[in-house]
PDB file of C-alpha atoms in Angstrom:
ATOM      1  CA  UNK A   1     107.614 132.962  80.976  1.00 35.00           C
ATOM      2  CA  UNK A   2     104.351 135.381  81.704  1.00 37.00           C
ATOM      3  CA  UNK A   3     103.262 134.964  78.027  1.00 37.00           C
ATOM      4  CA  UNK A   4     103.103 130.825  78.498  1.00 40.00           C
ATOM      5  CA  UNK A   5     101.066 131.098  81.901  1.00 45.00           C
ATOM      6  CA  UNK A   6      98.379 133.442  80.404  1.00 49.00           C
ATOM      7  CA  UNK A   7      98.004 131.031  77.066  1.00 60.00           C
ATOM      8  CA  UNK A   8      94.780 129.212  78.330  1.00 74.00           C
ATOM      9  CA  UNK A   9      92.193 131.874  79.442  1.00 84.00           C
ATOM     10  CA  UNK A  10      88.445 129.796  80.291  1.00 86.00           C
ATOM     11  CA  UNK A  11      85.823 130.650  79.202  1.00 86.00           C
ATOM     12  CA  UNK A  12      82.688 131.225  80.866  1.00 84.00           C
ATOM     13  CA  UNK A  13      79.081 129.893  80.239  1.00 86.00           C
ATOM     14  CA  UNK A  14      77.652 132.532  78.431  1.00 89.00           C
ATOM     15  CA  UNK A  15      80.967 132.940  75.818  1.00 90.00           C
ATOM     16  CA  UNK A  16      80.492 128.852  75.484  1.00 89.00           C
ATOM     17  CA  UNK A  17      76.844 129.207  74.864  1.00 89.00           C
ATOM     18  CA  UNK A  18      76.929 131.915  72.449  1.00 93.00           C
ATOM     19  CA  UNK A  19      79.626 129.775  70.726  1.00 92.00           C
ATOM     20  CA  UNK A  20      77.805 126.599  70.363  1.00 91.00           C
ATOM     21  CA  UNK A  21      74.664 128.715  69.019  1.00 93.00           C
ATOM     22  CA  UNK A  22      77.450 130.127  66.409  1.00 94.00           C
ATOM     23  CA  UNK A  23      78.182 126.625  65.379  1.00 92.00           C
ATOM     24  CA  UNK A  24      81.574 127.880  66.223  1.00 93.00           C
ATOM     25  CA  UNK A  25      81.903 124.572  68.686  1.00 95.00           C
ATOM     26  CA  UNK A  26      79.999 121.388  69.171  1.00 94.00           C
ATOM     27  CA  UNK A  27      77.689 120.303  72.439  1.00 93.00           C
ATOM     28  CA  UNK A  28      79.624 119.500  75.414  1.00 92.00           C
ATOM     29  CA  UNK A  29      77.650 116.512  75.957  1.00 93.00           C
ATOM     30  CA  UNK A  30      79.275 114.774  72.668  1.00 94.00           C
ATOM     31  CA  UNK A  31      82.491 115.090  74.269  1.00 95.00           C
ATOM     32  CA  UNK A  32      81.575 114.067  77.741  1.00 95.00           C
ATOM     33  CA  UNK A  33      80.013 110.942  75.800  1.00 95.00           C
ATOM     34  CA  UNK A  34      83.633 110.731  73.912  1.00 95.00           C
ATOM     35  CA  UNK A  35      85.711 110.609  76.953  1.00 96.00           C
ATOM     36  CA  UNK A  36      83.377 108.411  79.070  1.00 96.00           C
ATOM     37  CA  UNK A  37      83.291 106.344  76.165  1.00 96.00           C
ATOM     38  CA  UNK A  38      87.486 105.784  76.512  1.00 96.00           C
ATOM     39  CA  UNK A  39      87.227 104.286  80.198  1.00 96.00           C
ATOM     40  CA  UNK A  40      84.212 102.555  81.090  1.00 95.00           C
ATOM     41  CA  UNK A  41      83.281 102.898  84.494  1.00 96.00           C
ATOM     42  CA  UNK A  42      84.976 106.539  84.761  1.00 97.00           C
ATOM     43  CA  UNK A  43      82.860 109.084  86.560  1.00 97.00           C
ATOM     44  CA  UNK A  44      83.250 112.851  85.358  1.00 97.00           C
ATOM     45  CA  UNK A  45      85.171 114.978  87.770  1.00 97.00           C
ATOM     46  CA  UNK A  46      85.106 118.283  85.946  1.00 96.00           C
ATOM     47  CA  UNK A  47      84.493 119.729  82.012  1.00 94.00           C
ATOM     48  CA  UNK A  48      85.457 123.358  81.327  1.00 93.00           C
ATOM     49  CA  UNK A  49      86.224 125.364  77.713  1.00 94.00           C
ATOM     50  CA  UNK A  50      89.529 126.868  77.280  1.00 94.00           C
ATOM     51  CA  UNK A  51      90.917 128.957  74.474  1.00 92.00           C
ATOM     52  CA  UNK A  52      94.732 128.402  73.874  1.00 85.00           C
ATOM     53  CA  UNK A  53      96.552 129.858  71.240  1.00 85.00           C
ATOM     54  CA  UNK A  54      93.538 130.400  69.555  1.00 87.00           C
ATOM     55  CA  UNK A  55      92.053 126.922  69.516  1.00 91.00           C
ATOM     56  CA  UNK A  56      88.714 126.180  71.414  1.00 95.00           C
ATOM     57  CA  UNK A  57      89.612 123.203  73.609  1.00 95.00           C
ATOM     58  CA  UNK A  58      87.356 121.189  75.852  1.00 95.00           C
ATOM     59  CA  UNK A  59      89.243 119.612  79.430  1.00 95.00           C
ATOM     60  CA  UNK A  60      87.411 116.752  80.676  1.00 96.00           C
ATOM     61  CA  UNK A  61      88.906 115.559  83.724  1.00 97.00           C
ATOM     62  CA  UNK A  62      87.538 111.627  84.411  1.00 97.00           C
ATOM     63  CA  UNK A  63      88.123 109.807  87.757  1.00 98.00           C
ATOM     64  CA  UNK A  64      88.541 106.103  85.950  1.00 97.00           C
ATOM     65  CA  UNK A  65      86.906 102.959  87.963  1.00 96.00           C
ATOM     66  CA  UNK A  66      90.448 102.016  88.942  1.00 95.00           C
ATOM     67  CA  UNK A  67      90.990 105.404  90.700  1.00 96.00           C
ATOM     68  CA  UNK A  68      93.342 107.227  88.471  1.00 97.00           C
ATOM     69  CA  UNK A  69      92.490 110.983  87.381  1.00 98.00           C
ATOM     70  CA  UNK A  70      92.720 111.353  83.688  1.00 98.00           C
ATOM     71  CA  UNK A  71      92.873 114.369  81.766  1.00 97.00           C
ATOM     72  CA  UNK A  72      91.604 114.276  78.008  1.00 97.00           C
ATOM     73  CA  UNK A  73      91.748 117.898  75.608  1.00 96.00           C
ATOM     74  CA  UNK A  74      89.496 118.131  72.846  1.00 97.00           C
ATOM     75  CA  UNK A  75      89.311 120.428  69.781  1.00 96.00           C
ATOM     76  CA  UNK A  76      85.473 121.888  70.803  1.00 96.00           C
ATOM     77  CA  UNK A  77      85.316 122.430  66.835  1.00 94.00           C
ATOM     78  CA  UNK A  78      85.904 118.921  65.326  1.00 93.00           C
ATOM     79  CA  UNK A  79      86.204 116.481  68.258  1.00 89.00           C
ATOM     80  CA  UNK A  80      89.438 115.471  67.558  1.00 94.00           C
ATOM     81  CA  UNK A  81      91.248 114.458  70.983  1.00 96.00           C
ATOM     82  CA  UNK A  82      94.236 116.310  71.560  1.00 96.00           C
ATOM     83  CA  UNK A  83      95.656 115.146  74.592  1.00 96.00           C
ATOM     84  CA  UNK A  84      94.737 111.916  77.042  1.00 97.00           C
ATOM     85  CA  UNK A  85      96.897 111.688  80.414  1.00 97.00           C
ATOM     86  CA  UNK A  86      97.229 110.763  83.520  1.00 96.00           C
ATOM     87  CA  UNK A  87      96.465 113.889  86.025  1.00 88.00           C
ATOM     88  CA  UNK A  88      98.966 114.664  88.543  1.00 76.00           C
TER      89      UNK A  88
END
């Protein structure tokens, strides 16, 4: 049980900046554009960089124009969306 609530550690600005000068991830704007671009209307509640289980994932949490939170996971390397639901 410990080992599956310490699986997503964030990471901080500097780690994410250092990362995207790497080439080791892609801009956070791109996927900000991405999930914005899945619900018109939405307004961005929060974007942070995780590292689970050894993949770089960006959380974009959207408040959609008809009020519901939404969560969307990204792969930060390739853009590929993991994960779109509602947030509880």
């Amino acid at each position: 049980m410990f080992s599956m609530m310490c699986a997503a550690r964030d990471l901080d600005q500097d780690e994410a900046l250092q990362l995207r000068r790497q080439g080791v991830i892609l801009p956070l704007e791109q996927f900000i554009e991405q999930a914005l671009g899945r619900y018109p209307g939405s307004k961005l509640l929060e974007a942070e960089l995780e590292e689970k289980h050894d993949v770089l994932v960006y959380e974009i949490e959207l408040l959609t124009s008809d009020h519901v939170v939404r969560e969307l996971k990204f792969d930060a390397s390739d853009c590929r969306l993991l994960e779109d639901k509602e947030d509880d």
